[in-house]
Amino acid sequence: MTNEETKQWAEQVFEKIDEKLQVEVKRLGDKIPYVPDEKTGLYQEDKGETDPVWWTNGFWAGMLWQMYHATENEVYKKAAESNEETLDKAFDIYTGLHHDVGFMWLHTAVANYRLTGNERSKARGLHAAHLLAGRYNPRGKFIRSWNRDRAGWVIIDSMLNIPLLYWAEDTLGDPRFGYVAQDHADKVMQDIVRADGSVNHIGVFDPTNGDLLETPAGQGYESGSSWSRGQAWAIYGFALSYLHTGKKEYLEVAKKVSHYFISEVAKTNWVPLVDFRAPKEPVMWDTSAGMCAACGFLEIAKHVPDYEKELYTDAAVNILQATFEKHGIKELEKDGLIDHATGSYHDERWTEVPIIYSDYYFVEAILRLLDKDFLIW
Ligand code: GLY
């Protein structure tokens, strides 16, 4: 496909997304969606009611802000504002909050502030950034993930949350936030990314000195395997850390993990398996890994010389086209844009279903192809 053909394709997809999301916003009202009901194919559960601290509660608003930015349709803005206000309940609950506060407030409050300058949103974003920075372990030099008795646990997903700290650094002119984010990224780069370009999901560190103790299985097949969404978190996460710091090692590691991801996903016609190192059977897909990786590839393409760009843009376009063709949900009567996302290899609850974060990255990637996106991260 030429660049012109890719743009035409993306423009057609964008029109379909716009048509479908307008229907979804109307149908959904003020609910915060996660996964549509299996029987009806419609969003029924309202995560704002059932689980205000749930880690995905910002993605719907993030998608709406991206669409508002691209279309200026106030319907999107209103629904995104409502999602942001609902999340104030999560600040009140507090004890259930975790390292995923980046996902929750970058896509709601920070996005709002970036687009409208709303001061209340800025305060919410800064509140969340302080919560994230408060999880920093100054001996181990990492931000702890999750809660309970896991003081030394770090998961690769955290790389998509630390952009909240880069934003706080810029907004307050306070380099502390950047130091915390960079210490964390350095630790992940050193101990969680593997030499062959694949990535562990979890690193367990001694919380008193930061020594790596073990790398247990997480949402992938087993310890030592290669959970595809984890690989995607690394690709996009390190690309974003490079964007915010200019530190070349971050770009190099984002490229290294990308090359590994591309060589794996090309084997399955550009839709990723849940885990690149799981047994051949059962075959299980995770479209969300491809959608997130595609955003990462498009970010990397902005920072490499012209002769390298094609590798990343072609991979992104191949993944987007293959996924939309095979797993795009085109019917207006059903909720969700992209099917066959999977939460976790061993958790049957959300296997090969539409999940809100897959939709978010899909929308962002399509808008990136059209230069209609804005930076939420
Ligand atoms: N951050 C959790 C996940 O990727 O499923």
mmCIF file of C-alpha atoms and ligand atoms in Angstrom:
data_model
loop_
_atom_site.group_PDB
_atom_site.id
_atom_site.type_symbol
_atom_site.label_atom_id
_atom_site.label_comp_id
_atom_site.label_asym_id
_atom_site.label_seq_id
_atom_site.Cartn_x
_atom_site.Cartn_y
_atom_site.Cartn_z
ATOM 1 C CA MET A 1 0.000 0.000 0.000
ATOM 2 C CA THR A 2 1.246 3.491 -0.788
ATOM 3 C CA ASN A 3 1.055 6.160 1.889
ATOM 4 C CA GLU A 4 -1.877 7.688 0.059
ATOM 5 C CA GLU A 5 -3.768 4.370 0.029
ATOM 6 C CA THR A 6 -3.062 3.871 3.715
ATOM 7 C CA LYS A 7 -4.476 7.313 4.493
ATOM 8 C CA GLN A 8 -7.580 6.609 2.425
ATOM 9 C CA TRP A 9 -8.096 3.333 4.257
ATOM 10 C CA ALA A 10 -7.579 5.004 7.637
ATOM 11 C CA GLU A 11 -10.000 7.800 6.709
ATOM 12 C CA GLN A 12 -12.716 5.246 5.888
ATOM 13 C CA VAL A 13 -12.091 3.412 9.155
ATOM 14 C CA PHE A 14 -12.150 6.704 11.060
ATOM 15 C CA GLU A 15 -15.592 7.509 9.612
ATOM 16 C CA LYS A 16 -16.873 4.114 10.740
ATOM 17 C CA ILE A 17 -15.402 4.637 14.215
ATOM 18 C CA ASP A 18 -17.061 8.044 14.469
ATOM 19 C CA GLU A 19 -20.443 6.678 13.405
ATOM 20 C CA LYS A 20 -20.211 3.763 15.811
ATOM 21 C CA LEU A 21 -18.926 5.688 18.810
ATOM 22 C CA GLN A 22 -21.702 8.249 18.506
ATOM 23 C CA VAL A 23 -24.193 5.403 18.803
ATOM 24 C CA GLU A 24 -22.280 3.888 21.740
ATOM 25 C CA VAL A 25 -22.052 7.179 23.652
ATOM 26 C CA LYS A 26 -25.796 7.656 23.363
ATOM 27 C CA ARG A 27 -26.553 4.090 24.398
ATOM 28 C CA LEU A 28 -24.100 4.118 27.296
ATOM 29 C CA GLY A 29 -24.985 7.392 29.004
ATOM 30 C CA ASP A 30 -22.718 7.951 32.001
ATOM 31 C CA LYS A 31 -21.556 4.356 32.410
ATOM 32 C CA ILE A 32 -17.860 3.456 32.300
ATOM 33 C CA PRO A 33 -17.508 0.413 30.035
ATOM 34 C CA TYR A 34 -15.054 -2.481 30.165
ATOM 35 C CA VAL A 35 -16.270 -5.621 28.332
ATOM 36 C CA PRO A 36 -19.673 -6.053 26.643
ATOM 37 C CA ASP A 37 -22.110 -8.595 28.021
ATOM 38 C CA GLU A 38 -21.513 -11.982 26.401
ATOM 39 C CA LYS A 39 -25.164 -12.580 25.481
ATOM 40 C CA THR A 40 -26.300 -9.165 24.302
ATOM 41 C CA GLY A 41 -22.995 -7.851 22.971
ATOM 42 C CA LEU A 42 -23.773 -4.596 24.775
ATOM 43 C CA TYR A 43 -22.057 -2.842 27.650
ATOM 44 C CA GLN A 44 -24.130 -3.490 30.760
ATOM 45 C CA GLU A 45 -21.811 -3.304 33.725
ATOM 46 C CA ASP A 46 -20.902 0.224 34.828
ATOM 47 C CA LYS A 47 -17.374 0.046 36.238
ATOM 48 C CA GLY A 48 -17.857 3.491 37.763
ATOM 49 C CA GLU A 49 -20.436 1.829 40.042
ATOM 50 C CA THR A 50 -19.093 -1.682 40.490
ATOM 51 C CA ASP A 51 -15.363 -0.968 40.735
ATOM 52 C CA PRO A 52 -14.316 2.705 40.651
ATOM 53 C CA VAL A 53 -10.601 1.862 41.153
ATOM 54 C CA TRP A 54 -10.503 -0.618 38.255
ATOM 55 C CA TRP A 55 -7.378 0.026 36.176
ATOM 56 C CA THR A 56 -9.129 0.415 32.801
ATOM 57 C CA ASN A 57 -11.571 3.106 33.923
ATOM 58 C CA GLY A 58 -9.849 5.869 31.930
ATOM 59 C CA PHE A 59 -9.709 4.255 28.489
ATOM 60 C CA TRP A 60 -13.264 5.081 27.458
ATOM 61 C CA ALA A 61 -12.696 8.752 28.251
ATOM 62 C CA GLY A 62 -9.335 8.635 26.471
ATOM 63 C CA MET A 63 -11.051 7.419 23.332
ATOM 64 C CA LEU A 64 -13.701 10.115 23.668
ATOM 65 C CA TRP A 65 -11.102 12.871 24.094
ATOM 66 C CA GLN A 66 -9.236 11.596 21.035
ATOM 67 C CA MET A 67 -12.506 11.712 19.073
ATOM 68 C CA TYR A 68 -13.392 15.146 20.434
ATOM 69 C CA HIS A 69 -9.980 16.424 19.373
ATOM 70 C CA ALA A 70 -10.453 14.935 15.890
ATOM 71 C CA THR A 71 -14.092 15.963 15.336
ATOM 72 C CA GLU A 72 -14.909 18.765 17.811
ATOM 73 C CA ASN A 73 -18.180 16.966 18.491
ATOM 74 C CA GLU A 74 -19.330 18.108 21.968
ATOM 75 C CA VAL A 75 -21.080 14.787 22.578
ATOM 76 C CA TYR A 76 -17.682 13.174 23.086
ATOM 77 C CA LYS A 77 -16.482 15.930 25.403
ATOM 78 C CA LYS A 78 -19.522 15.737 27.673
ATOM 79 C CA ALA A 79 -19.266 11.986 28.100
ATOM 80 C CA ALA A 80 -15.523 12.214 28.786
ATOM 81 C CA GLU A 81 -16.080 14.880 31.449
ATOM 82 C CA SER A 82 -18.656 12.695 33.141
ATOM 83 C CA ASN A 83 -16.224 9.725 33.193
ATOM 84 C CA GLU A 84 -13.589 11.980 34.820
ATOM 85 C CA GLU A 85 -15.983 13.177 37.525
ATOM 86 C CA THR A 86 -17.030 9.608 38.326
ATOM 87 C CA LEU A 87 -13.394 8.739 38.995
ATOM 88 C CA ASP A 88 -13.329 11.135 41.948
ATOM 89 C CA LYS A 89 -14.862 8.191 43.817
ATOM 90 C CA ALA A 90 -11.591 6.333 43.253
ATOM 91 C CA PHE A 91 -9.601 9.117 44.943
ATOM 92 C CA ASP A 92 -12.006 8.826 47.892
ATOM 93 C CA ILE A 93 -11.573 5.059 48.115
ATOM 94 C CA TYR A 94 -7.772 5.523 47.903
ATOM 95 C CA THR A 95 -6.699 2.170 49.432
ATOM 96 C CA GLY A 96 -7.589 0.249 46.259
ATOM 97 C CA LEU A 97 -5.436 2.492 44.064
ATOM 98 C CA HIS A 98 -2.297 1.112 42.425
ATOM 99 C CA HIS A 99 0.414 1.914 39.873
ATOM 100 C CA ASP A 100 -2.270 2.098 37.144
ATOM 101 C CA VAL A 101 -3.318 5.595 38.237
ATOM 102 C CA GLY A 102 -1.533 6.720 35.054
ATOM 103 C CA PHE A 103 -3.953 4.825 32.852
ATOM 104 C CA MET A 104 -6.846 6.196 34.906
ATOM 105 C CA TRP A 105 -6.007 9.900 34.998
ATOM 106 C CA LEU A 106 -3.850 10.507 31.920
ATOM 107 C CA HIS A 107 -6.837 9.559 29.787
ATOM 108 C CA THR A 108 -9.351 11.554 31.769
ATOM 109 C CA ALA A 109 -8.092 14.576 33.696
ATOM 110 C CA VAL A 110 -4.758 15.127 31.948
ATOM 111 C CA ALA A 111 -6.349 14.744 28.516
ATOM 112 C CA ASN A 112 -9.018 17.257 29.533
ATOM 113 C CA TYR A 113 -6.413 19.683 30.847
ATOM 114 C CA ARG A 114 -4.270 19.347 27.747
ATOM 115 C CA LEU A 115 -7.239 20.148 25.483
ATOM 116 C CA THR A 116 -9.222 22.661 27.528
ATOM 117 C CA GLY A 117 -6.909 23.992 30.264
ATOM 118 C CA ASN A 118 -9.481 23.017 32.912
ATOM 119 C CA GLU A 119 -7.876 23.766 36.309
ATOM 120 C CA ARG A 120 -9.892 21.156 38.221
ATOM 121 C CA SER A 121 -8.624 18.535 35.770
ATOM 122 C CA LYS A 122 -5.055 19.733 36.249
ATOM 123 C CA ALA A 123 -5.477 19.268 40.020
ATOM 124 C CA ARG A 124 -6.807 15.747 39.527
ATOM 125 C CA GLY A 125 -3.883 14.873 37.271
ATOM 126 C CA LEU A 126 -1.384 16.230 39.794
ATOM 127 C CA HIS A 127 -3.108 14.393 42.622
ATOM 128 C CA ALA A 128 -2.732 11.132 40.670
ATOM 129 C CA ALA A 129 0.908 11.913 39.832
ATOM 130 C CA HIS A 130 1.700 12.388 43.526
ATOM 131 C CA LEU A 131 0.060 9.042 44.299
ATOM 132 C CA LEU A 132 2.224 7.363 41.663
ATOM 133 C CA ALA A 133 5.428 9.079 42.807
ATOM 134 C CA GLY A 134 4.542 8.048 46.388
ATOM 135 C CA ARG A 135 4.973 4.421 45.341
ATOM 136 C CA TYR A 136 8.655 4.980 44.571
ATOM 137 C CA ASN A 137 11.164 2.886 46.505
ATOM 138 C CA PRO A 138 14.332 5.004 46.920
ATOM 139 C CA ARG A 139 16.588 2.031 47.798
ATOM 140 C CA GLY A 140 15.316 -0.228 45.041
ATOM 141 C CA LYS A 141 14.906 2.678 42.590
ATOM 142 C CA PHE A 142 11.580 1.445 41.241
ATOM 143 C CA ILE A 143 7.882 2.233 41.547
ATOM 144 C CA ARG A 144 6.100 -0.667 43.153
ATOM 145 C CA SER A 145 3.222 -2.225 41.246
ATOM 146 C CA TRP A 146 0.057 -3.626 42.799
ATOM 147 C CA ASN A 147 -0.766 -3.691 46.514
ATOM 148 C CA ARG A 148 -0.955 -6.189 49.367
ATOM 149 C CA ASP A 149 2.307 -7.924 50.397
ATOM 150 C CA ARG A 150 4.133 -7.259 47.126
ATOM 151 C CA ALA A 151 6.530 -4.512 48.146
ATOM 152 C CA GLY A 152 9.181 -5.522 45.585
ATOM 153 C CA TRP A 153 6.975 -6.315 42.598
ATOM 154 C CA VAL A 154 7.267 -4.427 39.331
ATOM 155 C CA ILE A 155 5.281 -5.239 36.212
ATOM 156 C CA ILE A 156 6.085 -4.145 32.680
ATOM 157 C CA ASP A 157 2.669 -2.443 32.364
ATOM 158 C CA SER A 158 4.062 0.309 34.608
ATOM 159 C CA MET A 159 5.924 1.743 31.612
ATOM 160 C CA LEU A 160 2.635 3.136 30.300
ATOM 161 C CA ASN A 161 1.874 4.801 33.624
ATOM 162 C CA ILE A 162 5.062 6.775 34.147
ATOM 163 C CA PRO A 163 4.179 9.326 31.430
ATOM 164 C CA LEU A 164 1.960 10.795 34.176
ATOM 165 C CA LEU A 165 5.181 11.680 36.006
ATOM 166 C CA TYR A 166 6.751 13.281 32.931
ATOM 167 C CA TRP A 167 3.611 15.376 32.588
ATOM 168 C CA ALA A 168 3.777 16.428 36.268
ATOM 169 C CA GLU A 169 7.460 17.305 35.851
ATOM 170 C CA ASP A 170 6.627 19.613 32.935
ATOM 171 C CA THR A 171 3.511 21.050 34.534
ATOM 172 C CA LEU A 172 5.121 21.857 37.887
ATOM 173 C CA GLY A 173 8.628 22.497 36.580
ATOM 174 C CA ASP A 174 9.755 19.995 39.230
ATOM 175 C CA PRO A 175 12.401 17.490 38.099
ATOM 176 C CA ARG A 176 11.703 15.094 41.007
ATOM 177 C CA PHE A 177 8.922 13.493 39.011
ATOM 178 C CA GLY A 178 11.229 12.926 36.060
ATOM 179 C CA TYR A 179 13.933 11.419 38.303
ATOM 180 C CA VAL A 180 11.439 8.916 39.700
ATOM 181 C CA ALA A 181 10.179 8.008 36.219
ATOM 182 C CA GLN A 182 13.689 7.592 34.825
ATOM 183 C CA ASP A 183 14.943 5.532 37.772
ATOM 184 C CA HIS A 184 11.990 3.242 37.230
ATOM 185 C CA ALA A 185 12.473 2.995 33.455
ATOM 186 C CA ASP A 186 16.185 2.258 33.973
ATOM 187 C CA LYS A 187 15.371 -0.537 36.402
ATOM 188 C CA VAL A 188 12.844 -2.092 34.020
ATOM 189 C CA MET A 189 15.280 -1.787 31.118
ATOM 190 C CA GLN A 190 18.041 -3.443 33.096
ATOM 191 C CA ASP A 191 16.145 -6.281 34.797
ATOM 192 C CA ILE A 192 12.797 -6.923 33.117
ATOM 193 C CA VAL A 193 13.671 -6.638 29.407
ATOM 194 C CA ARG A 194 15.596 -9.726 28.295
ATOM 195 C CA ALA A 195 18.719 -9.753 26.145
ATOM 196 C CA ASP A 196 16.875 -11.311 23.169
ATOM 197 C CA GLY A 197 14.326 -8.462 22.995
ATOM 198 C CA SER A 198 11.541 -10.336 24.752
ATOM 199 C CA VAL A 199 10.242 -9.120 28.097
ATOM 200 C CA ASN A 200 9.250 -10.620 31.444
ATOM 201 C CA HIS A 201 5.883 -9.600 32.787
ATOM 202 C CA ILE A 202 7.011 -9.337 36.411
ATOM 203 C CA GLY A 203 10.249 -8.648 38.224
ATOM 204 C CA VAL A 204 10.327 -9.271 41.979
ATOM 205 C CA PHE A 205 13.005 -7.187 43.666
ATOM 206 C CA ASP A 206 14.365 -7.113 47.179
ATOM 207 C CA PRO A 207 12.639 -3.951 48.423
ATOM 208 C CA THR A 208 15.572 -3.126 50.697
ATOM 209 C CA ASN A 209 18.210 -2.940 47.946
ATOM 210 C CA GLY A 210 16.636 -3.522 44.510
ATOM 211 C CA ASP A 211 18.297 -6.880 43.785
ATOM 212 C CA LEU A 212 16.316 -8.955 41.289
ATOM 213 C CA LEU A 213 15.011 -12.073 43.059
ATOM 214 C CA GLU A 214 12.746 -13.766 40.511
ATOM 215 C CA THR A 215 10.613 -13.268 37.397
ATOM 216 C CA PRO A 216 7.398 -15.215 38.025
ATOM 217 C CA ALA A 217 4.662 -15.828 35.470
ATOM 218 C CA GLY A 218 2.023 -13.126 35.195
ATOM 219 C CA GLN A 219 -0.680 -12.822 32.566
ATOM 220 C CA GLY A 220 1.276 -14.882 30.046
ATOM 221 C CA TYR A 221 1.664 -18.657 29.852
ATOM 222 C CA GLU A 222 4.480 -19.182 32.358
ATOM 223 C CA SER A 223 7.673 -17.722 33.782
ATOM 224 C CA GLY A 224 10.106 -17.287 30.894
ATOM 225 C CA SER A 225 7.358 -17.124 28.252
ATOM 226 C CA SER A 226 6.449 -14.019 26.314
ATOM 227 C CA TRP A 227 3.075 -12.406 27.073
ATOM 228 C CA SER A 228 2.390 -10.373 23.943
ATOM 229 C CA ARG A 229 0.675 -7.430 25.651
ATOM 230 C CA GLY A 230 3.641 -7.199 27.990
ATOM 231 C CA GLN A 231 5.919 -6.915 24.960
ATOM 232 C CA ALA A 232 3.647 -4.162 23.629
ATOM 233 C CA TRP A 233 3.718 -2.278 26.940
ATOM 234 C CA ALA A 234 7.520 -2.281 26.665
ATOM 235 C CA ILE A 235 7.531 -1.079 23.051
ATOM 236 C CA TYR A 236 5.186 1.834 23.546
ATOM 237 C CA GLY A 237 6.347 2.572 27.101
ATOM 238 C CA PHE A 238 10.015 2.935 26.203
ATOM 239 C CA ALA A 239 9.158 4.911 23.056
ATOM 240 C CA LEU A 240 7.266 7.354 25.286
ATOM 241 C CA SER A 241 10.066 7.537 27.833
ATOM 242 C CA TYR A 242 12.374 8.422 24.943
ATOM 243 C CA LEU A 243 9.927 11.065 23.744
ATOM 244 C CA HIS A 244 9.890 12.699 27.174
ATOM 245 C CA THR A 245 13.575 12.405 28.080
ATOM 246 C CA GLY A 246 15.527 12.172 24.822
ATOM 247 C CA LYS A 247 17.531 9.326 26.397
ATOM 248 C CA LYS A 248 18.757 7.235 23.445
ATOM 249 C CA GLU A 249 18.861 3.948 25.393
ATOM 250 C CA TYR A 250 15.083 4.065 25.728
ATOM 251 C CA LEU A 251 14.632 4.356 21.972
ATOM 252 C CA GLU A 252 17.118 1.540 21.403
ATOM 253 C CA VAL A 253 15.290 -0.781 23.782
ATOM 254 C CA ALA A 254 11.909 0.142 22.254
ATOM 255 C CA LYS A 255 13.364 -0.805 18.855
ATOM 256 C CA LYS A 256 14.862 -4.051 20.147
ATOM 257 C CA VAL A 257 11.558 -5.231 21.614
ATOM 258 C CA SER A 258 9.787 -4.078 18.424
ATOM 259 C CA HIS A 259 12.027 -6.215 16.233
ATOM 260 C CA TYR A 260 11.269 -9.225 18.381
ATOM 261 C CA PHE A 261 7.512 -8.472 18.328
ATOM 262 C CA ILE A 262 7.443 -7.939 14.564
ATOM 263 C CA SER A 263 9.254 -11.221 13.891
ATOM 264 C CA GLU A 264 6.697 -13.064 16.067
ATOM 265 C CA VAL A 265 3.485 -11.389 14.884
ATOM 266 C CA ALA A 266 4.456 -11.788 11.216
ATOM 267 C CA LYS A 267 4.222 -15.568 11.747
ATOM 268 C CA THR A 268 0.507 -15.353 12.565
ATOM 269 C CA ASN A 269 -0.584 -12.965 9.811
ATOM 270 C CA TRP A 270 -0.176 -9.867 11.959
ATOM 271 C CA VAL A 271 -2.592 -10.674 14.754
ATOM 272 C CA PRO A 272 -0.701 -11.563 17.949
ATOM 273 C CA LEU A 273 -1.198 -14.649 20.046
ATOM 274 C CA VAL A 274 -1.709 -14.033 23.766
ATOM 275 C CA ASP A 275 1.763 -15.417 24.383
ATOM 276 C CA PHE A 276 4.471 -15.851 21.751
ATOM 277 C CA ARG A 277 5.968 -18.768 23.685
ATOM 278 C CA ALA A 278 2.876 -20.723 24.693
ATOM 279 C CA PRO A 279 2.229 -24.268 23.438
ATOM 280 C CA LYS A 280 0.837 -24.418 19.885
ATOM 281 C CA GLU A 281 -2.586 -25.448 21.207
ATOM 282 C CA PRO A 282 -4.918 -23.917 22.211
ATOM 283 C CA VAL A 283 -4.565 -21.014 19.807
ATOM 284 C CA MET A 284 -5.554 -17.867 21.668
ATOM 285 C CA TRP A 285 -5.439 -14.310 20.317
ATOM 286 C CA ASP A 286 -4.948 -10.939 21.946
ATOM 287 C CA THR A 287 -5.739 -8.084 19.579
ATOM 288 C CA SER A 288 -4.996 -5.534 22.304
ATOM 289 C CA ALA A 289 -1.292 -6.385 22.154
ATOM 290 C CA GLY A 290 -1.254 -5.567 18.452
ATOM 291 C CA MET A 291 -3.170 -2.321 18.915
ATOM 292 C CA CYS A 292 -0.819 -1.072 21.628
ATOM 293 C CA ALA A 293 2.286 -2.179 19.726
ATOM 294 C CA ALA A 294 0.986 -0.365 16.612
ATOM 295 C CA CYS A 295 0.842 2.909 18.573
ATOM 296 C CA GLY A 296 4.377 2.250 19.754
ATOM 297 C CA PHE A 297 5.636 1.556 16.227
ATOM 298 C CA LEU A 298 4.062 4.782 14.953
ATOM 299 C CA GLU A 299 5.735 6.706 17.772
ATOM 300 C CA ILE A 300 9.120 5.091 17.073
ATOM 301 C CA ALA A 301 8.781 5.916 13.364
ATOM 302 C CA LYS A 302 8.834 9.607 14.296
ATOM 303 C CA HIS A 303 12.280 9.298 15.880
ATOM 304 C CA VAL A 304 14.270 7.169 13.429
ATOM 305 C CA PRO A 305 15.978 8.114 10.146
ATOM 306 C CA ASP A 306 13.887 7.900 6.963
ATOM 307 C CA TYR A 307 15.445 4.600 5.879
ATOM 308 C CA GLU A 308 14.197 2.929 9.085
ATOM 309 C CA LYS A 309 10.685 4.390 9.226
ATOM 310 C CA GLU A 310 9.069 1.918 6.856
ATOM 311 C CA LEU A 311 9.767 -1.086 9.069
ATOM 312 C CA TYR A 312 7.712 0.419 11.880
ATOM 313 C CA THR A 313 4.934 2.058 9.887
ATOM 314 C CA ASP A 314 4.428 -1.047 7.716
ATOM 315 C CA ALA A 315 4.245 -3.256 10.812
ATOM 316 C CA ALA A 316 1.680 -0.918 12.386
ATOM 317 C CA VAL A 317 -0.442 -0.774 9.236
ATOM 318 C CA ASN A 318 -0.255 -4.546 8.704
ATOM 319 C CA ILE A 319 -1.425 -5.174 12.264
ATOM 320 C CA LEU A 320 -4.216 -2.591 12.075
ATOM 321 C CA GLN A 321 -5.529 -3.815 8.750
ATOM 322 C CA ALA A 322 -5.375 -7.511 9.592
ATOM 323 C CA THR A 323 -7.036 -6.926 12.948
ATOM 324 C CA PHE A 324 -9.785 -4.679 11.658
ATOM 325 C CA GLU A 325 -10.537 -7.078 8.821
ATOM 326 C CA LYS A 326 -10.682 -10.198 11.026
ATOM 327 C CA HIS A 327 -11.847 -8.807 14.341
ATOM 328 C CA GLY A 328 -13.434 -5.412 13.717
ATOM 329 C CA ILE A 329 -16.989 -5.244 15.112
ATOM 330 C CA LYS A 330 -18.831 -3.373 12.404
ATOM 331 C CA GLU A 331 -22.451 -3.786 13.570
ATOM 332 C CA LEU A 332 -23.891 -0.678 15.203
ATOM 333 C CA GLU A 333 -26.162 -2.870 17.358
ATOM 334 C CA LYS A 334 -23.163 -4.235 19.256
ATOM 335 C CA ASP A 335 -20.739 -2.417 21.546
ATOM 336 C CA GLY A 336 -16.977 -2.497 21.106
ATOM 337 C CA LEU A 337 -14.810 -1.832 18.069
ATOM 338 C CA ILE A 338 -12.301 -4.679 18.182
ATOM 339 C CA ASP A 339 -12.978 -8.277 19.202
ATOM 340 C CA HIS A 340 -10.583 -11.010 20.392
ATOM 341 C CA ALA A 341 -8.710 -9.201 23.106
ATOM 342 C CA THR A 342 -7.654 -11.361 26.041
ATOM 343 C CA GLY A 343 -7.053 -10.285 29.620
ATOM 344 C CA SER A 344 -4.776 -13.082 30.710
ATOM 345 C CA TYR A 345 -3.680 -16.507 29.395
ATOM 346 C CA HIS A 346 -4.988 -18.487 32.366
ATOM 347 C CA ASP A 347 -8.049 -16.422 33.268
ATOM 348 C CA GLU A 348 -11.100 -17.539 31.334
ATOM 349 C CA ARG A 349 -13.193 -14.528 32.275
ATOM 350 C CA TRP A 350 -11.970 -12.290 29.447
ATOM 351 C CA THR A 351 -10.732 -14.477 26.643
ATOM 352 C CA GLU A 352 -11.059 -13.320 23.024
ATOM 353 C CA VAL A 353 -13.629 -10.626 23.732
ATOM 354 C CA PRO A 354 -13.848 -6.896 23.028
ATOM 355 C CA ILE A 355 -11.983 -5.094 25.849
ATOM 356 C CA ILE A 356 -11.974 -1.332 26.219
ATOM 357 C CA TYR A 357 -8.193 -0.866 26.031
ATOM 358 C CA SER A 358 -7.991 -2.671 22.691
ATOM 359 C CA ASP A 359 -10.515 -0.163 21.338
ATOM 360 C CA TYR A 360 -8.592 2.767 22.802
ATOM 361 C CA TYR A 361 -5.291 1.840 21.139
ATOM 362 C CA PHE A 362 -7.088 1.073 17.884
ATOM 363 C CA VAL A 363 -8.631 4.548 17.818
ATOM 364 C CA GLU A 364 -5.362 6.225 18.745
ATOM 365 C CA ALA A 365 -3.457 4.313 16.060
ATOM 366 C CA ILE A 366 -5.975 5.142 13.321
ATOM 367 C CA LEU A 367 -5.896 8.818 14.328
ATOM 368 C CA ARG A 368 -2.090 8.709 14.346
ATOM 369 C CA LEU A 369 -2.145 7.521 10.719
ATOM 370 C CA LEU A 370 -4.266 10.568 9.884
ATOM 371 C CA ASP A 371 -2.299 13.023 12.064
ATOM 372 C CA LYS A 372 -5.517 13.662 13.972
ATOM 373 C CA ASP A 373 -4.402 12.295 17.342
ATOM 374 C CA PHE A 374 -3.109 14.260 20.309
ATOM 375 C CA LEU A 375 -0.642 13.078 22.920
ATOM 376 C CA ILE A 376 -2.432 11.681 25.937
ATOM 377 C CA TRP A 377 0.742 10.133 27.361
HETATM 378 N N1 GLY B 1 -2.299 -3.780 33.176
HETATM 379 C C1 GLY B 1 -2.940 -5.055 33.155
HETATM 380 C C2 GLY B 1 -3.063 -5.666 31.826
HETATM 381 O O1 GLY B 1 -2.389 -5.371 30.893
HETATM 382 O O2 GLY B 1 -3.898 -6.529 31.676
#
